[in-house]
């Protein structure tokens, strides 16, 4: 009896280790479950390289505009060329995405973007100055505004509702890594060859990307058994189906983009106003911490988020954003400020990603494109208005940040209470 007991006891640690490995493998399979869908797996791989090349193109454009003009006024046209088209074209693009084949929209617009990239390569190689490049960039922004609702509606079509939150988190991880890689590739290629090669490579990558999307479209239509040209929403009303959770989510996103996101966009000026110092090394460190926080946020959501708990994560994310913004005001140590900027980037990205997840979960296929367009309308328009607000209030950014934190905390608390009572009152407006 003693021998048997000893033998079982000796075997127990190995058994526990085996159970642990099985549990870890099961957790990993759950986290990466959207990648078991062949079309989505192919889409993620292609989209990653497309994101790296597109962000590299953006950084290269900023460089050539600055080098050829040394004008902040000319440089400001780069973000304006990106954001302005979304404001006036975004909802129209959402309507089109709901009434036509979304795969065909993505393929057609990406081919046009490839042509713009080749033209930008010609402009960069010919040293024509910043004006032709900015004009082409505004055209690029118009095409992206038309592309966005259809492109962001593809993921729900491929993976379904249950896998959607983790699929969005995977896309967010891919996006964050691409933003990390792009500046390095830009520096290496500009130093070795010149900025024109970045635009040329982006055009080639976009053409390859359209071929991959075309293949995914064929596979998807064969799998679901639909007629060619019918992948998209049915012909329904021009107004989206709006529920109370969607209104609350978009209102929360508007506060985040107007009052918090400009801090990241205008980081050198904000840091200089708050702490009286904004040297290049400090700004580079804070920017890296802010960006890495966004990547870490995506990884957290990837391992944690599901359709059942997406709304419950909102409260901690909102509180963390307000607290990190307030802490940013009072710290004097660069090391602590770097940690705070990491937390700020993490919670800011988490709030924006959760908003997209909740909008996608509440949307139906007949109005998904329109709701996605409204999401990006709020995202881009809110950031632009917030940047103006911080510009006007340049002398008192502390007051704006304190006001933002109080407003967002109160709103998030009211939203939490509203979510609790939603089952009693219903969610239809």
Coordinates of C-alpha atoms in Angstrom, one line a residue:
X1 CA 0.0 0.0 0.0
X2 CA 2.8 2.4 0.9
X3 CA 4.6 1.7 -2.4
X4 CA 1.4 2.4 -4.4
X5 CA 0.8 5.6 -2.5
X6 CA 4.3 6.8 -3.1
X7 CA 4.1 5.9 -6.8
X8 CA 0.9 7.9 -7.2
X9 CA 2.3 10.8 -5.3
X10 CA 5.4 10.8 -7.5
X11 CA 3.2 10.8 -10.6
X12 CA 1.0 13.6 -9.4
X13 CA 3.3 16.5 -10.2
X14 CA 3.7 15.3 -13.8
X15 CA -0.1 14.9 -14.1
X16 CA -0.6 18.5 -12.8
X17 CA 2.0 19.8 -15.3
X18 CA 0.3 17.9 -18.1
X19 CA -3.1 19.4 -17.1
X20 CA -1.4 22.8 -17.0
X21 CA -0.1 22.4 -20.5
X22 CA -3.4 21.2 -21.8
X23 CA -5.1 24.2 -20.2
X24 CA -2.6 26.6 -21.7
X25 CA -3.0 25.0 -25.1
X26 CA -6.8 25.3 -24.8
X27 CA -6.6 28.9 -23.8
X28 CA -4.3 29.7 -26.8
X29 CA -6.8 27.9 -29.1
X30 CA -9.6 30.0 -27.7
X31 CA -7.6 33.3 -28.0
X32 CA -6.7 32.5 -31.6
X33 CA -9.9 30.9 -32.5
X34 CA -10.8 33.4 -35.3
X35 CA -7.6 32.3 -37.1
X36 CA -9.2 28.9 -37.6
X37 CA -11.4 30.5 -40.2
X38 CA -9.4 30.2 -43.4
X39 CA -10.6 33.4 -45.1
X40 CA -9.9 35.5 -42.0
X41 CA -6.4 34.0 -41.5
X42 CA -5.5 34.9 -45.1
X43 CA -7.0 38.3 -44.6
X44 CA -5.0 39.0 -41.4
X45 CA -1.7 38.1 -43.1
X46 CA -2.4 40.2 -46.2
X47 CA -3.7 43.1 -44.2
X48 CA -0.6 43.2 -41.9
X49 CA 1.8 43.8 -44.9
X50 CA -0.7 46.3 -46.3
X51 CA -0.7 48.2 -43.0
X52 CA 3.1 48.3 -42.8
X53 CA 3.4 49.6 -46.4
X54 CA 0.6 52.2 -45.9
X55 CA 2.0 53.5 -42.7
X56 CA 5.5 53.6 -44.2
X57 CA 4.0 55.7 -47.0
X58 CA 2.4 58.1 -44.6
X59 CA 5.7 58.6 -42.7
X60 CA 7.6 59.1 -46.0
X61 CA 5.1 61.7 -47.1
X62 CA 5.5 63.6 -43.9
X63 CA 9.3 63.5 -44.4
X64 CA 9.2 64.8 -48.0
X65 CA 6.7 67.6 -47.3
X66 CA 8.8 68.8 -44.4
X67 CA 12.1 68.5 -46.2
X68 CA 10.8 70.4 -49.3
X69 CA 8.9 73.2 -47.4
X70 CA 10.0 73.3 -43.7
X71 CA 6.6 74.7 -43.1
X72 CA 4.2 73.6 -40.3
X73 CA 1.4 75.0 -42.4
X74 CA 2.2 72.6 -45.3
X75 CA 2.7 69.7 -42.9
X76 CA -0.7 70.2 -41.4
X77 CA -2.3 69.4 -44.7
X78 CA -1.2 65.7 -44.3
X79 CA -3.6 65.0 -41.3
X80 CA -6.2 67.3 -42.9
X81 CA -6.0 65.3 -46.1
X82 CA -6.6 62.1 -44.1
X83 CA -9.5 63.3 -41.8
X84 CA -11.5 65.8 -43.9
X85 CA -12.8 63.3 -46.5
X86 CA -14.1 61.0 -43.8
X87 CA -16.3 63.9 -42.5
X88 CA -18.0 64.7 -45.8
X89 CA -17.9 61.3 -47.5
X90 CA -17.9 58.7 -44.8
X91 CA -21.7 58.2 -44.4
X92 CA -22.2 58.1 -48.1
X93 CA -19.6 55.4 -48.3
X94 CA -21.4 53.5 -45.5
X95 CA -24.6 53.5 -47.5
X96 CA -22.8 52.2 -50.6
X97 CA -21.2 49.5 -48.5
X98 CA -24.6 48.3 -47.3
X99 CA -26.1 48.2 -50.8
X100 CA -23.4 46.7 -52.9
X101 CA -20.7 44.0 -52.7
X102 CA -18.2 45.0 -50.0
X103 CA -15.4 42.8 -51.4
X104 CA -15.8 44.5 -54.8
X105 CA -15.5 48.0 -53.1
X106 CA -12.3 47.0 -51.3
X107 CA -10.7 45.5 -54.4
X108 CA -11.6 48.5 -56.6
X109 CA -10.6 51.2 -54.1
X110 CA -7.3 49.4 -53.3
X111 CA -6.4 49.3 -57.0
X112 CA -7.0 53.1 -57.2
X113 CA -4.9 53.6 -54.1
X114 CA -2.1 51.6 -55.8
X115 CA -2.3 54.1 -58.7
X116 CA -2.0 57.0 -56.3
X117 CA 1.0 55.4 -54.7
X118 CA 2.8 55.1 -58.0
X119 CA 2.0 58.7 -58.8
X120 CA 3.5 59.7 -55.4
X121 CA 6.6 57.7 -56.2
X122 CA 7.0 59.7 -59.4
X123 CA 6.5 63.0 -57.5
X124 CA 9.1 62.0 -54.9
X125 CA 11.6 60.9 -57.5
X126 CA 11.2 64.1 -59.5
X127 CA 11.5 66.5 -56.5
X128 CA 8.4 68.5 -57.6
X129 CA 7.9 70.0 -54.2
X130 CA 5.2 69.5 -51.6
X131 CA 2.1 70.8 -53.4
X132 CA 1.6 67.9 -55.9
X133 CA 2.3 65.4 -53.1
X134 CA -0.4 67.0 -50.9
X135 CA -2.9 67.0 -53.7
X136 CA -2.4 63.3 -54.3
X137 CA -2.6 62.7 -50.6
X138 CA -6.0 64.4 -50.4
X139 CA -7.1 62.1 -53.2
X140 CA -5.7 59.2 -51.2
X141 CA -7.7 60.3 -48.1
X142 CA -10.9 60.5 -50.2
X143 CA -10.4 56.9 -51.4
X144 CA -9.7 55.7 -47.9
X145 CA -12.8 57.4 -46.6
X146 CA -14.8 55.5 -49.3
X147 CA -13.0 52.3 -48.5
X148 CA -13.2 52.2 -44.6
X149 CA -16.9 51.2 -44.1
X150 CA -16.7 48.3 -46.5
X151 CA -13.3 47.1 -45.3
X152 CA -14.3 47.1 -41.6
X153 CA -17.5 45.2 -42.5
X154 CA -15.6 42.3 -43.9
X155 CA -14.4 40.8 -40.6
X156 CA -17.9 40.2 -39.2
X157 CA -18.9 38.6 -42.4
X158 CA -16.0 36.2 -42.2
X159 CA -16.0 35.2 -38.6
X160 CA -19.5 35.7 -37.2
X161 CA -20.7 37.3 -34.0
X162 CA -19.2 35.0 -31.4
X163 CA -15.6 35.3 -32.7
X164 CA -16.0 39.0 -33.7
X165 CA -14.4 40.6 -30.5
X166 CA -11.3 38.5 -30.7
X167 CA -11.1 39.0 -34.4
X168 CA -11.1 42.8 -33.9
X169 CA -8.5 42.4 -31.2
X170 CA -6.3 40.4 -33.6
X171 CA -6.7 43.1 -36.2
X172 CA -5.8 45.7 -33.5
X173 CA -2.6 43.7 -32.6
X174 CA -1.7 43.6 -36.3
X175 CA -2.2 47.3 -36.6
X176 CA -0.1 48.2 -33.6
X177 CA 2.8 46.0 -34.7
X178 CA 2.6 47.6 -38.2
X179 CA 2.8 51.1 -36.7
X180 CA 6.0 50.0 -34.8
X181 CA 7.7 48.6 -37.8
X182 CA 6.8 51.3 -40.3
X183 CA 9.1 54.1 -39.0
X184 CA 12.1 51.8 -39.0
X185 CA 11.5 50.7 -42.5
X186 CA 11.1 54.3 -43.6
X187 CA 14.4 55.4 -42.1
X188 CA 16.3 52.5 -43.6
X189 CA 14.8 52.9 -47.1
X190 CA 15.1 56.7 -47.2
X191 CA 18.8 56.5 -46.1
X192 CA 19.7 53.7 -48.5
X193 CA 17.7 54.6 -51.6
X194 CA 15.2 57.5 -51.3
X195 CA 11.6 58.2 -50.4
X196 CA 10.3 57.3 -53.8
X197 CA 11.0 53.6 -53.2
X198 CA 8.6 53.5 -50.3
X199 CA 5.7 54.8 -52.5
X200 CA 6.6 52.3 -55.2
X201 CA 6.7 49.4 -52.8
X202 CA 3.4 50.4 -51.3
X203 CA 1.8 50.4 -54.8
X204 CA 3.1 46.9 -55.4
X205 CA 1.9 45.6 -52.0
X206 CA -1.6 47.1 -52.6
X207 CA -1.9 45.2 -55.9
X208 CA -0.9 42.0 -54.2
X209 CA -3.4 42.8 -51.5
X210 CA -6.2 43.2 -54.0
X211 CA -5.4 39.8 -55.5
X212 CA -5.6 38.2 -52.0
X213 CA -8.9 39.9 -51.3
X214 CA -10.3 38.7 -54.6
X215 CA -9.3 35.2 -53.7
X216 CA -11.0 35.6 -50.3
X217 CA -14.1 36.9 -52.0
X218 CA -14.3 33.8 -54.2
X219 CA -13.8 31.5 -51.3
X220 CA -16.3 33.3 -49.1
X221 CA -19.0 33.3 -51.8
X222 CA -18.4 29.6 -52.5
X223 CA -18.6 28.7 -48.8
X224 CA -21.9 30.6 -48.1
X225 CA -23.5 29.8 -51.4
X226 CA -24.4 33.3 -52.5
X227 CA -24.6 34.8 -56.0
X228 CA -21.8 36.8 -57.3
X229 CA -22.2 40.5 -56.5
X230 CA -24.6 40.0 -53.6
X231 CA -22.1 40.1 -50.7
X232 CA -23.3 43.1 -48.7
X233 CA -26.4 44.4 -47.1
X234 CA -29.8 44.2 -48.5
X235 CA -31.5 47.2 -50.0
X236 CA -33.0 48.8 -46.9
X237 CA -33.5 52.2 -45.5
X238 CA -30.8 54.9 -45.7
X239 CA -30.9 55.3 -41.9
X240 CA -29.1 52.7 -39.8
X241 CA -30.9 50.7 -37.1
X242 CA -29.8 52.6 -33.9
X243 CA -30.1 51.2 -30.4
X244 CA -29.4 52.9 -27.0
X245 CA -26.1 51.0 -26.5
X246 CA -24.8 52.3 -29.9
X247 CA -25.7 55.8 -28.9
X248 CA -23.9 55.5 -25.6
X249 CA -20.9 53.9 -27.2
X250 CA -20.6 56.6 -29.9
X251 CA -21.1 59.4 -27.3
X252 CA -18.3 57.9 -25.2
X253 CA -16.1 57.7 -28.2
X254 CA -16.8 61.3 -29.0
X255 CA -15.6 62.4 -25.5
X256 CA -12.5 60.2 -25.8
X257 CA -11.5 61.5 -29.3
X258 CA -12.3 65.2 -28.5
X259 CA -10.8 65.4 -25.0
X260 CA -8.1 62.7 -24.8
X261 CA -6.9 61.6 -28.2
X262 CA -5.5 65.0 -29.1
X263 CA -3.0 64.6 -26.2
X264 CA -1.3 61.8 -28.2
X265 CA -1.5 63.7 -31.5
X266 CA -0.1 66.9 -30.0
X267 CA 2.3 65.3 -27.6
X268 CA 5.3 67.7 -28.0
X269 CA 3.1 70.8 -27.4
X270 CA 1.2 69.2 -24.5
X271 CA 4.4 68.1 -22.7
X272 CA 6.0 71.5 -23.2
X273 CA 2.9 73.3 -21.8
X274 CA 2.6 71.0 -18.8
X275 CA 6.2 70.5 -17.9
X276 CA 8.2 73.3 -19.7
X277 CA 10.4 70.8 -21.5
X278 CA 10.0 68.9 -24.7
X279 CA 13.4 67.8 -26.0
X280 CA 13.6 65.2 -28.8
X281 CA 14.8 62.4 -26.6
X282 CA 12.0 62.8 -24.2
X283 CA 9.3 63.1 -26.9
X284 CA 10.7 60.0 -28.6
X285 CA 10.6 58.0 -25.4
X286 CA 7.0 59.2 -24.5
X287 CA 5.8 58.4 -28.1
X288 CA 7.3 54.9 -27.9
X289 CA 5.7 54.3 -24.5
X290 CA 2.3 55.6 -25.8
X291 CA 2.5 53.4 -28.9
X292 CA 3.6 50.3 -26.9
X293 CA 0.6 50.9 -24.6
X294 CA -1.7 50.6 -27.6
X295 CA -0.1 47.3 -28.6
X296 CA -0.3 46.0 -25.0
X297 CA -4.0 47.0 -24.9
X298 CA -4.6 44.9 -28.0
X299 CA -2.9 41.9 -26.5
X300 CA -5.0 42.2 -23.3
X301 CA -8.3 42.4 -25.2
X302 CA -7.2 39.5 -27.4
X303 CA -6.9 37.2 -24.3
X304 CA -9.8 38.6 -22.4
X305 CA -12.6 40.0 -24.6
X306 CA -15.8 38.1 -25.6
X307 CA -19.3 39.1 -26.6
X308 CA -20.5 38.6 -23.1
X309 CA -17.9 40.8 -21.3
X310 CA -17.1 43.5 -23.8
X311 CA -19.4 46.0 -22.1
X312 CA -18.2 45.2 -18.7
X313 CA -14.6 46.1 -19.6
X314 CA -15.7 49.7 -20.4
X315 CA -15.8 50.9 -16.8
X316 CA -12.2 50.0 -15.8
X317 CA -10.9 51.2 -19.2
X318 CA -12.7 54.6 -18.7
X319 CA -11.5 55.0 -15.2
X320 CA -8.0 54.1 -16.1
X321 CA -8.0 56.7 -18.9
X322 CA -9.2 59.5 -16.6
X323 CA -6.7 58.6 -13.8
X324 CA -3.7 58.4 -16.2
X325 CA -4.6 61.8 -17.7
X326 CA -4.8 63.4 -14.3
X327 CA -1.5 61.8 -13.2
X328 CA 0.2 63.1 -16.4
X329 CA -0.4 66.7 -15.1
X330 CA 1.3 66.4 -11.7
X331 CA 4.3 64.2 -12.2
X332 CA 7.7 65.8 -12.6
X333 CA 9.9 62.7 -13.1
X334 CA 10.6 61.6 -16.7
X335 CA 10.6 58.0 -15.7
X336 CA 7.2 58.2 -14.1
X337 CA 5.9 60.3 -16.9
X338 CA 7.0 57.5 -19.3
X339 CA 5.0 54.9 -17.3
X340 CA 2.0 57.2 -17.2
X341 CA 2.2 57.7 -21.0
X342 CA 2.2 53.9 -21.4
X343 CA -0.9 53.6 -19.2
X344 CA -2.5 56.5 -21.1
X345 CA -1.8 54.9 -24.5
X346 CA -3.1 51.5 -23.2
X347 CA -6.4 52.8 -21.9
X348 CA -6.9 55.2 -24.8
X349 CA -6.5 52.4 -27.3
X350 CA -8.7 50.1 -25.2
X351 CA -11.6 52.6 -25.1
X352 CA -11.4 53.1 -28.9
X353 CA -11.2 49.4 -29.7
X354 CA -14.0 48.5 -27.3
X355 CA -16.2 51.2 -28.9
X356 CA -15.6 49.5 -32.3
X357 CA -16.3 46.0 -30.9
X358 CA -19.6 47.2 -29.3
X359 CA -20.8 49.0 -32.4
X360 CA -20.0 45.9 -34.5
X361 CA -21.8 43.6 -32.1
X362 CA -24.9 45.7 -32.1
X363 CA -25.0 46.2 -35.8
X364 CA -26.9 44.0 -38.3
X365 CA -25.7 43.3 -41.8
X366 CA -28.2 45.7 -43.4
X367 CA -26.8 48.7 -41.5
X368 CA -23.2 47.7 -40.6
X369 CA -21.5 49.8 -43.2
X370 CA -23.4 53.0 -42.1
X371 CA -22.7 52.4 -38.4
X372 CA -19.0 51.8 -39.1
X373 CA -18.9 55.1 -41.1
X374 CA -20.5 56.9 -38.2
X375 CA -17.9 55.4 -35.9
X376 CA -15.1 56.7 -38.0
X377 CA -16.9 60.0 -38.5
X378 CA -16.9 60.4 -34.7
X379 CA -13.3 59.1 -34.4
X380 CA -11.8 61.5 -37.1
X381 CA -14.1 64.5 -36.5
X382 CA -13.8 64.3 -32.7
X383 CA -10.0 64.2 -33.0
X384 CA -10.0 67.2 -35.3
X385 CA -12.3 69.3 -33.1
X386 CA -10.3 68.3 -30.0
X387 CA -7.1 69.4 -31.6
X388 CA -8.6 72.8 -32.3
X389 CA -9.8 72.9 -28.7
X390 CA -6.3 72.2 -27.3
X391 CA -4.9 74.7 -29.8
X392 CA -7.2 77.4 -28.6
X393 CA -6.5 76.5 -25.0
X394 CA -2.8 76.2 -25.4
X395 CA -2.2 78.3 -22.3
X396 CA -4.2 76.2 -20.0
X397 CA -4.0 72.5 -21.0
X398 CA -4.2 71.4 -17.3
X399 CA -7.7 72.8 -17.0
X400 CA -8.8 71.0 -20.2
X401 CA -7.4 67.7 -19.0
X402 CA -9.0 68.0 -15.6
X403 CA -12.3 68.9 -17.2
X404 CA -12.0 66.0 -19.6
X405 CA -11.4 63.5 -16.8
X406 CA -14.3 64.7 -14.7
X407 CA -16.7 64.7 -17.7
X408 CA -15.7 61.3 -18.9
X409 CA -15.8 59.7 -15.4
X410 CA -19.3 61.1 -14.8
X411 CA -20.5 60.0 -18.2
X412 CA -19.1 56.5 -17.8
X413 CA -20.8 56.1 -14.4
X414 CA -24.1 57.2 -15.9
X415 CA -23.6 54.8 -18.8
X416 CA -22.9 52.0 -16.4
X417 CA -26.1 52.7 -14.5
X418 CA -28.0 52.9 -17.8
X419 CA -26.6 49.5 -18.9
X420 CA -27.8 48.0 -15.7
X421 CA -31.3 49.3 -16.2
X422 CA -31.4 48.6 -19.9
X423 CA -33.2 45.2 -19.5
X424 CA -36.0 46.9 -17.7
X425 CA -36.5 49.9 -20.1
X426 CA -35.4 48.2 -23.4
X427 CA -32.7 49.3 -25.7
X428 CA -34.6 50.6 -28.7
X429 CA -34.7 54.3 -29.2

